[in-house]
PDB file of C-alpha atoms in Angstrom:
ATOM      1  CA  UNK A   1     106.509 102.715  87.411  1.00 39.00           C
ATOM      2  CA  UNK A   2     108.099 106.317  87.411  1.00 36.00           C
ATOM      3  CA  UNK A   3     107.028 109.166  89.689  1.00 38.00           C
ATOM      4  CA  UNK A   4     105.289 110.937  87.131  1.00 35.00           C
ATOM      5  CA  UNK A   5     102.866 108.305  85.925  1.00 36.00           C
ATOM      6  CA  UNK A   6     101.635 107.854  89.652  1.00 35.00           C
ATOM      7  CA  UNK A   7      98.367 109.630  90.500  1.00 38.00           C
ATOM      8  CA  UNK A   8      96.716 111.332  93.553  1.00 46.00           C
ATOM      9  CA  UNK A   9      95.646 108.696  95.883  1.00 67.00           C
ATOM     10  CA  UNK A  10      98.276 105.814  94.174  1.00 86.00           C
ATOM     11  CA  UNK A  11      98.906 103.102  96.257  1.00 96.00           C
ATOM     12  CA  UNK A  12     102.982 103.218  95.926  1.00 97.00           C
ATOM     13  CA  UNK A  13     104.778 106.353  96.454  1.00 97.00           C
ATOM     14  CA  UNK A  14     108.299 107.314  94.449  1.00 96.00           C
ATOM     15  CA  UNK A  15     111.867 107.049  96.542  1.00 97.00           C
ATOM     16  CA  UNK A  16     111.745 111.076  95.561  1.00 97.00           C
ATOM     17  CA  UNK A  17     108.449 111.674  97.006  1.00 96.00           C
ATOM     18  CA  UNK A  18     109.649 110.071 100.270  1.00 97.00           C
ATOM     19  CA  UNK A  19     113.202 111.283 100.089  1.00 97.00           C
ATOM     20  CA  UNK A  20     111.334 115.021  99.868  1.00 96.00           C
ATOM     21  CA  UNK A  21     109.064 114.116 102.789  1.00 96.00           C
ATOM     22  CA  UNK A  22     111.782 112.834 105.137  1.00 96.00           C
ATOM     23  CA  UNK A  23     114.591 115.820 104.540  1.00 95.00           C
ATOM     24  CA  UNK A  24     111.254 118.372 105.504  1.00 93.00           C
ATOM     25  CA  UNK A  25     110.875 116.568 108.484  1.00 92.00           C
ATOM     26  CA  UNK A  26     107.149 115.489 108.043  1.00 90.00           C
ATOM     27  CA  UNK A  27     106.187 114.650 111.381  1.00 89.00           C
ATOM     28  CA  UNK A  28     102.868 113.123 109.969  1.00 93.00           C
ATOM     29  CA  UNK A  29     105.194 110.270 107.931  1.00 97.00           C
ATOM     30  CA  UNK A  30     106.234 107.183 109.193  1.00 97.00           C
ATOM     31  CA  UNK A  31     108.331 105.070 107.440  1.00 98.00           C
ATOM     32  CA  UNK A  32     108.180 100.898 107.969  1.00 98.00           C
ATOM     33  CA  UNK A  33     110.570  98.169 107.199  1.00 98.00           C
ATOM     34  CA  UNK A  34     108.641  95.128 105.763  1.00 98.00           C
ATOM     35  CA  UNK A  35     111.659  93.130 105.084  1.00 97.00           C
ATOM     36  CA  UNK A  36     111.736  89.086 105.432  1.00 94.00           C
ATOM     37  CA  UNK A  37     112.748  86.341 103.869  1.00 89.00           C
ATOM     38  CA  UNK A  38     110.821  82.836 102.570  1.00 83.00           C
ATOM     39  CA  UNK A  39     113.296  80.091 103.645  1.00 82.00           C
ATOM     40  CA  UNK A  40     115.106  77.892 102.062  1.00 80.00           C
ATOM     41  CA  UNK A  41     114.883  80.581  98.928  1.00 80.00           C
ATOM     42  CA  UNK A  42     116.698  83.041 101.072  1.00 84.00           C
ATOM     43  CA  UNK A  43     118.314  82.003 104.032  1.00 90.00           C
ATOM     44  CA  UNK A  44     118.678  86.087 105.055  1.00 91.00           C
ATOM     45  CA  UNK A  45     117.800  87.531 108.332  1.00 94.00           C
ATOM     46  CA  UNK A  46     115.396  89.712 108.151  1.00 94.00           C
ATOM     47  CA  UNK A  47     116.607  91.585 111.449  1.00 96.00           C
ATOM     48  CA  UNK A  48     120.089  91.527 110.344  1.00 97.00           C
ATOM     49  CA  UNK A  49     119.408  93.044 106.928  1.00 97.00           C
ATOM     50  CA  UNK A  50     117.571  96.018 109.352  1.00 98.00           C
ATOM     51  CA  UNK A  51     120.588  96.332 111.593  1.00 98.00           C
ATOM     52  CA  UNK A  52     122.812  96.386 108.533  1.00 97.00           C
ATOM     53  CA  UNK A  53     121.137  99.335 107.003  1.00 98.00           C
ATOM     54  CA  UNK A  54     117.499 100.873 106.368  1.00 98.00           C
ATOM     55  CA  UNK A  55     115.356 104.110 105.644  1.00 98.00           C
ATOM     56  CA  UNK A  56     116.391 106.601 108.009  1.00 98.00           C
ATOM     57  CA  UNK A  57     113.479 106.624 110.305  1.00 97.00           C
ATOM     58  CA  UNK A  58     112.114 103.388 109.782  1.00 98.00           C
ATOM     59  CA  UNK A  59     110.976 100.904 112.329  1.00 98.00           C
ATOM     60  CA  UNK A  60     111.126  96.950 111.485  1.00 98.00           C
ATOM     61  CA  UNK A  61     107.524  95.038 111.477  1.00 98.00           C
ATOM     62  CA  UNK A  62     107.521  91.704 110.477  1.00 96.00           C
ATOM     63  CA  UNK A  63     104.338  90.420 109.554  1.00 96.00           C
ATOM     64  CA  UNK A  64     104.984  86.954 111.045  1.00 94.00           C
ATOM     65  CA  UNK A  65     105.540  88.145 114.636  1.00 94.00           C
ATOM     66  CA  UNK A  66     104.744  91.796 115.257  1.00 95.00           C
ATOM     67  CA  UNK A  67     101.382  91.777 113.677  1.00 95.00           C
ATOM     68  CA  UNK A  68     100.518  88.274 113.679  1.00 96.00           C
ATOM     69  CA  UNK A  69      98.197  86.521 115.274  1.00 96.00           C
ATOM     70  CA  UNK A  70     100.086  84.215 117.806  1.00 95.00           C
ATOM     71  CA  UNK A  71      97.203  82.163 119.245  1.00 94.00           C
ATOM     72  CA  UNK A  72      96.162  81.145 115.808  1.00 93.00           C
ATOM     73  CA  UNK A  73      96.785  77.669 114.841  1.00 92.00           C
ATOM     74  CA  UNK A  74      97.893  78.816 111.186  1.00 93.00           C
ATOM     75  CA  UNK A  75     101.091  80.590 111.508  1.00 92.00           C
ATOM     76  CA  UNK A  76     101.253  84.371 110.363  1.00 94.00           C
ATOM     77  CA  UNK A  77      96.875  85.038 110.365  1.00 96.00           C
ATOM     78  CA  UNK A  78      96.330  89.032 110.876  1.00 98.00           C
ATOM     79  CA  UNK A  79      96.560  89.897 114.250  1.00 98.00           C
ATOM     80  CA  UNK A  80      93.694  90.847 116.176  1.00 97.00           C
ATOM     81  CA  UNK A  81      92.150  94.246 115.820  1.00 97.00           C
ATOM     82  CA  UNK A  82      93.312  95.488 119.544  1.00 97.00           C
ATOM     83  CA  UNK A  83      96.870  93.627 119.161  1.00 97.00           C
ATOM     84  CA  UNK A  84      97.162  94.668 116.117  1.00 98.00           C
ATOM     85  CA  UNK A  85      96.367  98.627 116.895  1.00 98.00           C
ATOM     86  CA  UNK A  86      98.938  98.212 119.925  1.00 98.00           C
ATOM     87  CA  UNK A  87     101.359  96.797 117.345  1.00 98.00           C
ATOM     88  CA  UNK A  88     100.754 100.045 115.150  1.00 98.00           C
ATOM     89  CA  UNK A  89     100.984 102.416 118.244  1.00 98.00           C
ATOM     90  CA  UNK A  90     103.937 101.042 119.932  1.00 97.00           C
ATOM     91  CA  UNK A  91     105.835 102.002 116.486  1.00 97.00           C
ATOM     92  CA  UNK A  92     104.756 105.627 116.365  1.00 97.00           C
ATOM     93  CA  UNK A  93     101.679 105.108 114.028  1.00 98.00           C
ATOM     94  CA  UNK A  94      98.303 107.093 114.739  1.00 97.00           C
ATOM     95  CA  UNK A  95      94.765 107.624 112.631  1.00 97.00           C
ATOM     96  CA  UNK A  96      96.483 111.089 111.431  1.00 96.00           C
ATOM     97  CA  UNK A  97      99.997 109.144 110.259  1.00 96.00           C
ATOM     98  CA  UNK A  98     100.879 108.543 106.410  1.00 96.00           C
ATOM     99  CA  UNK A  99     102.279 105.204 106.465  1.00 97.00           C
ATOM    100  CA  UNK A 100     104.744 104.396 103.936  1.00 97.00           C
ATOM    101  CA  UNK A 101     106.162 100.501 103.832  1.00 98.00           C
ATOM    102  CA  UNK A 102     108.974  98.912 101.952  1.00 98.00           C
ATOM    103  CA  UNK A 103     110.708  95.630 101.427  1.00 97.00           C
ATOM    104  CA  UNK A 104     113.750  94.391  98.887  1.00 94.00           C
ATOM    105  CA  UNK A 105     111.229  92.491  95.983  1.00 85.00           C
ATOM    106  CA  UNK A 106     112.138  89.456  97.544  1.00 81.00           C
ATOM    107  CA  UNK A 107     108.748  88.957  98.458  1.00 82.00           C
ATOM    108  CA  UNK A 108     105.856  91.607  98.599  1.00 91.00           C
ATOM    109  CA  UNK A 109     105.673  92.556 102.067  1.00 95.00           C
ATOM    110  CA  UNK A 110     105.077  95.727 101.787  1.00 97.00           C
ATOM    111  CA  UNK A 111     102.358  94.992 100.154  1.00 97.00           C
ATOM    112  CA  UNK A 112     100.827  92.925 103.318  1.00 97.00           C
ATOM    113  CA  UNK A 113     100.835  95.994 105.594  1.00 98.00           C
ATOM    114  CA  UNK A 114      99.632  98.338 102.945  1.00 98.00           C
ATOM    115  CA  UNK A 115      96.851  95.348 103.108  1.00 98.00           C
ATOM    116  CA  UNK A 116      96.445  94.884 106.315  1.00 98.00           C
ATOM    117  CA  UNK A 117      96.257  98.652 106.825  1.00 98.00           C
ATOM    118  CA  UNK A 118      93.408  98.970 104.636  1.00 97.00           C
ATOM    119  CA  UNK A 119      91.735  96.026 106.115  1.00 98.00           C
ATOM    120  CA  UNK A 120      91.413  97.948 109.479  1.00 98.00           C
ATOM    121  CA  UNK A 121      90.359 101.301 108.221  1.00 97.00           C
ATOM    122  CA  UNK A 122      93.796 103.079 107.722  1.00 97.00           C
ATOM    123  CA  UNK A 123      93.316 104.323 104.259  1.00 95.00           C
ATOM    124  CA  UNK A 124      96.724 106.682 104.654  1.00 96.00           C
ATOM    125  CA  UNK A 125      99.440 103.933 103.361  1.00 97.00           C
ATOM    126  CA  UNK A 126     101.750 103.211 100.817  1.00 97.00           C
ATOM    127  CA  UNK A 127     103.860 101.186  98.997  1.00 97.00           C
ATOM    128  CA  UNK A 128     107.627 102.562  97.952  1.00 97.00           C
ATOM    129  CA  UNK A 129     107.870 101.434  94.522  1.00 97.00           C
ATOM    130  CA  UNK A 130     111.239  99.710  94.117  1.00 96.00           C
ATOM    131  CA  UNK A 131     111.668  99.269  97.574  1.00 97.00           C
ATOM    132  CA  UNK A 132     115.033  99.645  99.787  1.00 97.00           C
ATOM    133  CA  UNK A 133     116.890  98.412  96.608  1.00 96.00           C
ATOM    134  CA  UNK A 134     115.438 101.422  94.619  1.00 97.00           C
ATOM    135  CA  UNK A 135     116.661 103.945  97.336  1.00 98.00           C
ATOM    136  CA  UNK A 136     120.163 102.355  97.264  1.00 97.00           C
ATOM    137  CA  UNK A 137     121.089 102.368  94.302  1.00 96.00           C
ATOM    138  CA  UNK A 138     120.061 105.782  94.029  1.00 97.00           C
ATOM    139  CA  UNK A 139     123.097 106.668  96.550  1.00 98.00           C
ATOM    140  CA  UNK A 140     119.904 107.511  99.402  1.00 98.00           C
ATOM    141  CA  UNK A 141     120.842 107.305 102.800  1.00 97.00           C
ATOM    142  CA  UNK A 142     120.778 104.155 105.207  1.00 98.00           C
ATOM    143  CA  UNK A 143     120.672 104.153 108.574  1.00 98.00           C
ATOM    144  CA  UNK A 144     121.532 101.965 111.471  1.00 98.00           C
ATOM    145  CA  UNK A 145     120.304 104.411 114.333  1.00 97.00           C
ATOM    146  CA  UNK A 146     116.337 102.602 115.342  1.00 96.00           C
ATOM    147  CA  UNK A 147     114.229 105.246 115.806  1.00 95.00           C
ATOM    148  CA  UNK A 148     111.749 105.624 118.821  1.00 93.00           C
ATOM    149  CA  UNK A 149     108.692 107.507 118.413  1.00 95.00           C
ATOM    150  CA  UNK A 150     106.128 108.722 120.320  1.00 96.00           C
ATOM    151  CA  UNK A 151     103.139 106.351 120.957  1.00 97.00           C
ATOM    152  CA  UNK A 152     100.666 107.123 118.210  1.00 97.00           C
ATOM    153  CA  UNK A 153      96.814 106.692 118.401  1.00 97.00           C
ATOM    154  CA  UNK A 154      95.964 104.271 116.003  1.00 98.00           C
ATOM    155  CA  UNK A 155      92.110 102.656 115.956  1.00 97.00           C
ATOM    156  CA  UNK A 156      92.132  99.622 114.175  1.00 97.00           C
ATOM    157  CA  UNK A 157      88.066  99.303 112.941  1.00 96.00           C
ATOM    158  CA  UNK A 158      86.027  96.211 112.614  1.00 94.00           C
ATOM    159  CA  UNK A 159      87.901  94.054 109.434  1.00 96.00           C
ATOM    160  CA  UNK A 160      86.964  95.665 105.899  1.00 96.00           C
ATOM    161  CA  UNK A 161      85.777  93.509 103.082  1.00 95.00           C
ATOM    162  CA  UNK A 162      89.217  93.471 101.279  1.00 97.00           C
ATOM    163  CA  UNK A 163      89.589  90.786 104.796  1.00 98.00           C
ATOM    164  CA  UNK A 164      88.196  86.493 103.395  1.00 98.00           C
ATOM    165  CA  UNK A 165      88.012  83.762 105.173  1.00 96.00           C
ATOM    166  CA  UNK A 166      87.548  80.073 104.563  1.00 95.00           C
ATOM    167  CA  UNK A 167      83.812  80.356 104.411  1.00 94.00           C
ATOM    168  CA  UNK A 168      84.215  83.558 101.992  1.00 96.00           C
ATOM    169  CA  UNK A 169      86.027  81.053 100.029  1.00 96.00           C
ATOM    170  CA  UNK A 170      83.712  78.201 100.453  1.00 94.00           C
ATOM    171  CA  UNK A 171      81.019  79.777  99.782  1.00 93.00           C
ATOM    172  CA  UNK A 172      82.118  81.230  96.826  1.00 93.00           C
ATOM    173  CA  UNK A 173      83.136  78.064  95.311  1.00 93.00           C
ATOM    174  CA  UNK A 174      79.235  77.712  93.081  1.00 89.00           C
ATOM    175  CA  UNK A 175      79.158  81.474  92.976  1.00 93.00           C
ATOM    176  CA  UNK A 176      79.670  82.779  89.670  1.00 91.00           C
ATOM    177  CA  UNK A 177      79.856  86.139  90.469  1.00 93.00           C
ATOM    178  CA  UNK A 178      83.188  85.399  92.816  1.00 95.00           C
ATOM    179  CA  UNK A 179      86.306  84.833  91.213  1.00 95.00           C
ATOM    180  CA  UNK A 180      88.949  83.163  92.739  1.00 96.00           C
ATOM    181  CA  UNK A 181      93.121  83.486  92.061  1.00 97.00           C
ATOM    182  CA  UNK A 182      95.443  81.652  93.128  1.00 97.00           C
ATOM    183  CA  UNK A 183      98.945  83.858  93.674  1.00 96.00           C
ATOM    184  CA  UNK A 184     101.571  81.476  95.191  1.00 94.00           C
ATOM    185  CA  UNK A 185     105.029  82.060  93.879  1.00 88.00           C
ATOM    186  CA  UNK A 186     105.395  78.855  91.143  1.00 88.00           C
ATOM    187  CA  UNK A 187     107.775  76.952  93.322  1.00 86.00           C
ATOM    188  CA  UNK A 188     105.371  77.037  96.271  1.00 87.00           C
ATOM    189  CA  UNK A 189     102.447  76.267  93.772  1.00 91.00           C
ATOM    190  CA  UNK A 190     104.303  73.272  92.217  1.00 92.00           C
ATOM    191  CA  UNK A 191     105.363  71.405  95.590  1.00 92.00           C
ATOM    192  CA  UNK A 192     101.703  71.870  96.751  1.00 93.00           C
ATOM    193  CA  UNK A 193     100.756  70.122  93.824  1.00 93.00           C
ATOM    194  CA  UNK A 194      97.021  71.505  94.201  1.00 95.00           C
ATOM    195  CA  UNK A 195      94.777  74.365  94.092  1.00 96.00           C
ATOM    196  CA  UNK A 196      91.350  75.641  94.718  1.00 96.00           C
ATOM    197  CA  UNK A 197      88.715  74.675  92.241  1.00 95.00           C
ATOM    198  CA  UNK A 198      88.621  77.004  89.313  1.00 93.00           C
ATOM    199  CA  UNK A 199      90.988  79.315  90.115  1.00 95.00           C
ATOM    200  CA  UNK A 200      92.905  81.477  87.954  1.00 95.00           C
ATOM    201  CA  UNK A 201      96.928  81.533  88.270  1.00 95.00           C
ATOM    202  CA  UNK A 202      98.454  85.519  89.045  1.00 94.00           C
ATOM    203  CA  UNK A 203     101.411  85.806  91.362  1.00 91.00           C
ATOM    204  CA  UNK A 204     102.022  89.152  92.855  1.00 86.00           C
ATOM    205  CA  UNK A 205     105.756  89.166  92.221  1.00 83.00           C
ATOM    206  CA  UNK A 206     105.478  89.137  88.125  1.00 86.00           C
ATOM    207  CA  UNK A 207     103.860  92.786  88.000  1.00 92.00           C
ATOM    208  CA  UNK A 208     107.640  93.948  89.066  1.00 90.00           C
ATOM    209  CA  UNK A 209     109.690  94.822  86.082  1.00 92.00           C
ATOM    210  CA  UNK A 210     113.471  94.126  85.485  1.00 90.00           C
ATOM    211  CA  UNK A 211     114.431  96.986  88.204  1.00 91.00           C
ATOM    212  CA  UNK A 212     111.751  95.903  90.621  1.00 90.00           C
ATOM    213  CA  UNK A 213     109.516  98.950  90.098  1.00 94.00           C
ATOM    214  CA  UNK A 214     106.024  97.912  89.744  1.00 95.00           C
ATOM    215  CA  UNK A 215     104.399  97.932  85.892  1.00 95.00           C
ATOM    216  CA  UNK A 216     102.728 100.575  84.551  1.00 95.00           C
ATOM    217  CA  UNK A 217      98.337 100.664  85.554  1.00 95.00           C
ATOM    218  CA  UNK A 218      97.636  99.793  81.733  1.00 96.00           C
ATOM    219  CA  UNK A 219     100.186  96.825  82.099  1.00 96.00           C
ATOM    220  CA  UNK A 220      99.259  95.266  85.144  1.00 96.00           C
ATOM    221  CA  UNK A 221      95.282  95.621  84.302  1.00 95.00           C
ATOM    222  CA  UNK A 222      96.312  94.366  80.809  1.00 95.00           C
ATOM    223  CA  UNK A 223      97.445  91.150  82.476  1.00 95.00           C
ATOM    224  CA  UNK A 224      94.739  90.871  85.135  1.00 95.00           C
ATOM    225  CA  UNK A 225      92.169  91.536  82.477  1.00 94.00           C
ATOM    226  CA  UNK A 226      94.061  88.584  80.327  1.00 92.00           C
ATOM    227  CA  UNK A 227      94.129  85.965  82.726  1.00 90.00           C
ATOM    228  CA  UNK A 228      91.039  86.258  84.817  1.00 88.00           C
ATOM    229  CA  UNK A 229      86.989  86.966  84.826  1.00 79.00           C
ATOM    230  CA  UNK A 230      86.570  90.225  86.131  1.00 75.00           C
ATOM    231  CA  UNK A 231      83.721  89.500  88.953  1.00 75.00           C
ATOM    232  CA  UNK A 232      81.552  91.589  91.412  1.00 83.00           C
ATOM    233  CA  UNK A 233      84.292  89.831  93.981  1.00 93.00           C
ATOM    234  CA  UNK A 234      87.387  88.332  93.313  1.00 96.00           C
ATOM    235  CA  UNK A 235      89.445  86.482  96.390  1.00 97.00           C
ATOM    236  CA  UNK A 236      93.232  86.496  96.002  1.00 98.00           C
ATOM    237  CA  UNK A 237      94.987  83.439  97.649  1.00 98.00           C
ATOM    238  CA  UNK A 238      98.673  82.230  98.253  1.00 96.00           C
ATOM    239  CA  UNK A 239     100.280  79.821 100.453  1.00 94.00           C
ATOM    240  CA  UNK A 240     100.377  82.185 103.569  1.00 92.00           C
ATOM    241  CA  UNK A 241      98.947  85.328 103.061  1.00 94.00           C
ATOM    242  CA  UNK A 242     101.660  87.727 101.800  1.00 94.00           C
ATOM    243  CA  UNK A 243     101.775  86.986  98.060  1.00 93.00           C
ATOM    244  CA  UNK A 244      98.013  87.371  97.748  1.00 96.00           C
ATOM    245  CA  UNK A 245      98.741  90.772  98.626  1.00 97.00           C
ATOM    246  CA  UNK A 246     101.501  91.626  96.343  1.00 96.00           C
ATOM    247  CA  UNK A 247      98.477  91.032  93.606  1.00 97.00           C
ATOM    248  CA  UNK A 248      95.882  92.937  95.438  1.00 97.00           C
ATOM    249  CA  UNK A 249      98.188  96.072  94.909  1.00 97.00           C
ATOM    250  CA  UNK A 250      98.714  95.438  91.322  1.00 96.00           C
ATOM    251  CA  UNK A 251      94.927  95.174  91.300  1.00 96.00           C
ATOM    252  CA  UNK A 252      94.295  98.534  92.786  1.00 97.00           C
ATOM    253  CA  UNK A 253      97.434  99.994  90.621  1.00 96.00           C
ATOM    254  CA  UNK A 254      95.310  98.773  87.690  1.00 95.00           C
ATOM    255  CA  UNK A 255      92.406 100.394  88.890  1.00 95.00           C
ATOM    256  CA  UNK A 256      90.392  97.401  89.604  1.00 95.00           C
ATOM    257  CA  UNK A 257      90.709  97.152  93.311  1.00 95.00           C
ATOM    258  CA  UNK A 258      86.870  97.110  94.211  1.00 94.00           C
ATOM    259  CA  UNK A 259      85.647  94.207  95.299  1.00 95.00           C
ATOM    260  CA  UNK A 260      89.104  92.571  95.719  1.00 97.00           C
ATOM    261  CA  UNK A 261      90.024  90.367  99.061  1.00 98.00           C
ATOM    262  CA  UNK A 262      93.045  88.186 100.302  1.00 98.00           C
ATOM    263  CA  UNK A 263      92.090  85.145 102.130  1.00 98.00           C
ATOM    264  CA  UNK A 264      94.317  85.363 105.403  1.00 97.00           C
ATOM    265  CA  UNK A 265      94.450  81.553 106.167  1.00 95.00           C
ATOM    266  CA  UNK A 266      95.043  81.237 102.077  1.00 97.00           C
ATOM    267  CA  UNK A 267      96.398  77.266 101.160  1.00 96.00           C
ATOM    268  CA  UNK A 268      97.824  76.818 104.672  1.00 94.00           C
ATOM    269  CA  UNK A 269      94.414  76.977 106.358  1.00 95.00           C
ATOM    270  CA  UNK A 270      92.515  75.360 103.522  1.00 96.00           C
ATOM    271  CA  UNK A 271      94.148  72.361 103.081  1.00 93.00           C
ATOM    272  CA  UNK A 272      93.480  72.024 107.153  1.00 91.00           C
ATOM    273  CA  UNK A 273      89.503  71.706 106.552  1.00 86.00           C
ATOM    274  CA  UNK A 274      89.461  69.073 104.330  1.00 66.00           C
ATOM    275  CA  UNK A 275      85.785  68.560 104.680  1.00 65.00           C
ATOM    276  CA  UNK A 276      85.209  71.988 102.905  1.00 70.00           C
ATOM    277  CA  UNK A 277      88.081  72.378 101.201  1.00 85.00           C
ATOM    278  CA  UNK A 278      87.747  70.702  97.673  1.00 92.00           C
ATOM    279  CA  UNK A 279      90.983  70.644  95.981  1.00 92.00           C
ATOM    280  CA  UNK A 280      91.916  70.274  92.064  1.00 94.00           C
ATOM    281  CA  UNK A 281      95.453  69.437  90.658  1.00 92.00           C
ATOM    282  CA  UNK A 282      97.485  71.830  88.717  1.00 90.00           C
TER     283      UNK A 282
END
């Protein structure tokens, strides 16, 4: 998706609209590394690939360990709202603070923080479209200095609706006005073997093109529109949480981001409580 077609209020930001923002100094603009790795796809370290080179400015969050939850018995859940807010603070990030995240398209976890973000009443994020592999090959600057900023204020507010749980999903299950979607990358989806009852298939990784910029809004609502029922709520689901998300922001690229949630625990935590947790083959 090029600059130009991106509106006010777009959910992904150009690497020229942050290059612009970062050489004026914007003190309101703080930059996050999303980068890691699904194993044994990529064997990469994430903190290695951070110390090798990133956005100058930008701190490294990994949404397994610095905003996860770590007493949860499903590895990776959303942290809590006041560990969470902590998490946000400690890297510089306040309720005033544009928040722009990135990862490599290896998977969309950017798109989890622009997520879980929203989920806690931070409206002021973004996703940079092509990620760090965008800004590279543009000949933009890396950097292997890690920034410290000053605390920020961040208030993380009670959990939003774009937040489902297993009795969300549950319960949705005889509702026809909830649609569900199941967005697991296909090898993930094919070594489960399974999926929720009546759920549509949309991964969040196939609305990147061939240069790992994100389709255009008629393209991505074109598919979206083709594949699944448009209902009053539809409930996004992976294997762990992040890939769900990667399809909630081609939702809300497409302009159809109302009523749109990720289930957190996603097939990890369902498959768990098998009593309400009905399960259909592919």
């Amino acid at each position: 998706m090029s600059s130009d077609a991106m509106a006010v209020g777009s959910p992904l930001v150009s690497t020229a609209w942050l290059a612009e923002r970062l050489d004026a100094g914007d003190g309101d603009l703080r930059v996050v590394d999303c980068r890691w790795y699904l194993k044994p796809f990529d064997m990469r370290d994430p903190d290695a690939e951070y110390a090798r080179g990133h956005i100058p400015g930008a701190v490294h969050l990994r949404w397994d360990t610095h905003w996860a939850d770590p007493d949860h018995p499903i590895p990776g859940m959303l942290a809590q709202p006041e560990a969470f807010a902590e998490t946000m603070a400690a890297a510089g990030i306040g309720d005033r603070t544009t928040v722009v995240a990135y990862d490599d398209g290896h998977v969309t976890v950017a798109a989890r923080l622009w997520w879980a973000l929203r989920v806690y009443g931070h409206e002021a994020v973004a996703v940079l479209d092509g990620g760090i592999g965008r800004w590279a090959t543009e000949g933009r600057p890396l950097s292997t200095e890690v920034p410290r900023w000053p605390r920020g204020d961040f208030t993380a507010r009670q959990r939003s609706a774009a937040y489902a749980t297993h009795v969300d999903v549950a319960a949705g299950l005889d509702d026809p006005a909830v649609g569900l979607v199941d967005c697991r990358m296909e090898p993930a989806r094919v070594e489960d073997g399974a999926m929720i009852p009546g759920s549509a298939y949309l991964p969040g990784i196939e609305f990147l093109d061939d240069e790992g910029l994100m389709r255009s809004p008629e393209s991505c609502r074109e598919t979206i529109l083709a594949t699944t029922d448009r209902s009053s709520r539809t409930i996004l689901y992976c294997r762990g949480g992040v890939g769900a998300c990667g399809t909630a922001l081609a939702y809300e690229v497409a302009g159809l981001g109302d009523g749109v949630s990720v289930y957190d625990g996603s097939w990890s935590e369902w498959v768990t409580i098998a009593e309400d947790s009905p399960q259909e083959p592919l």
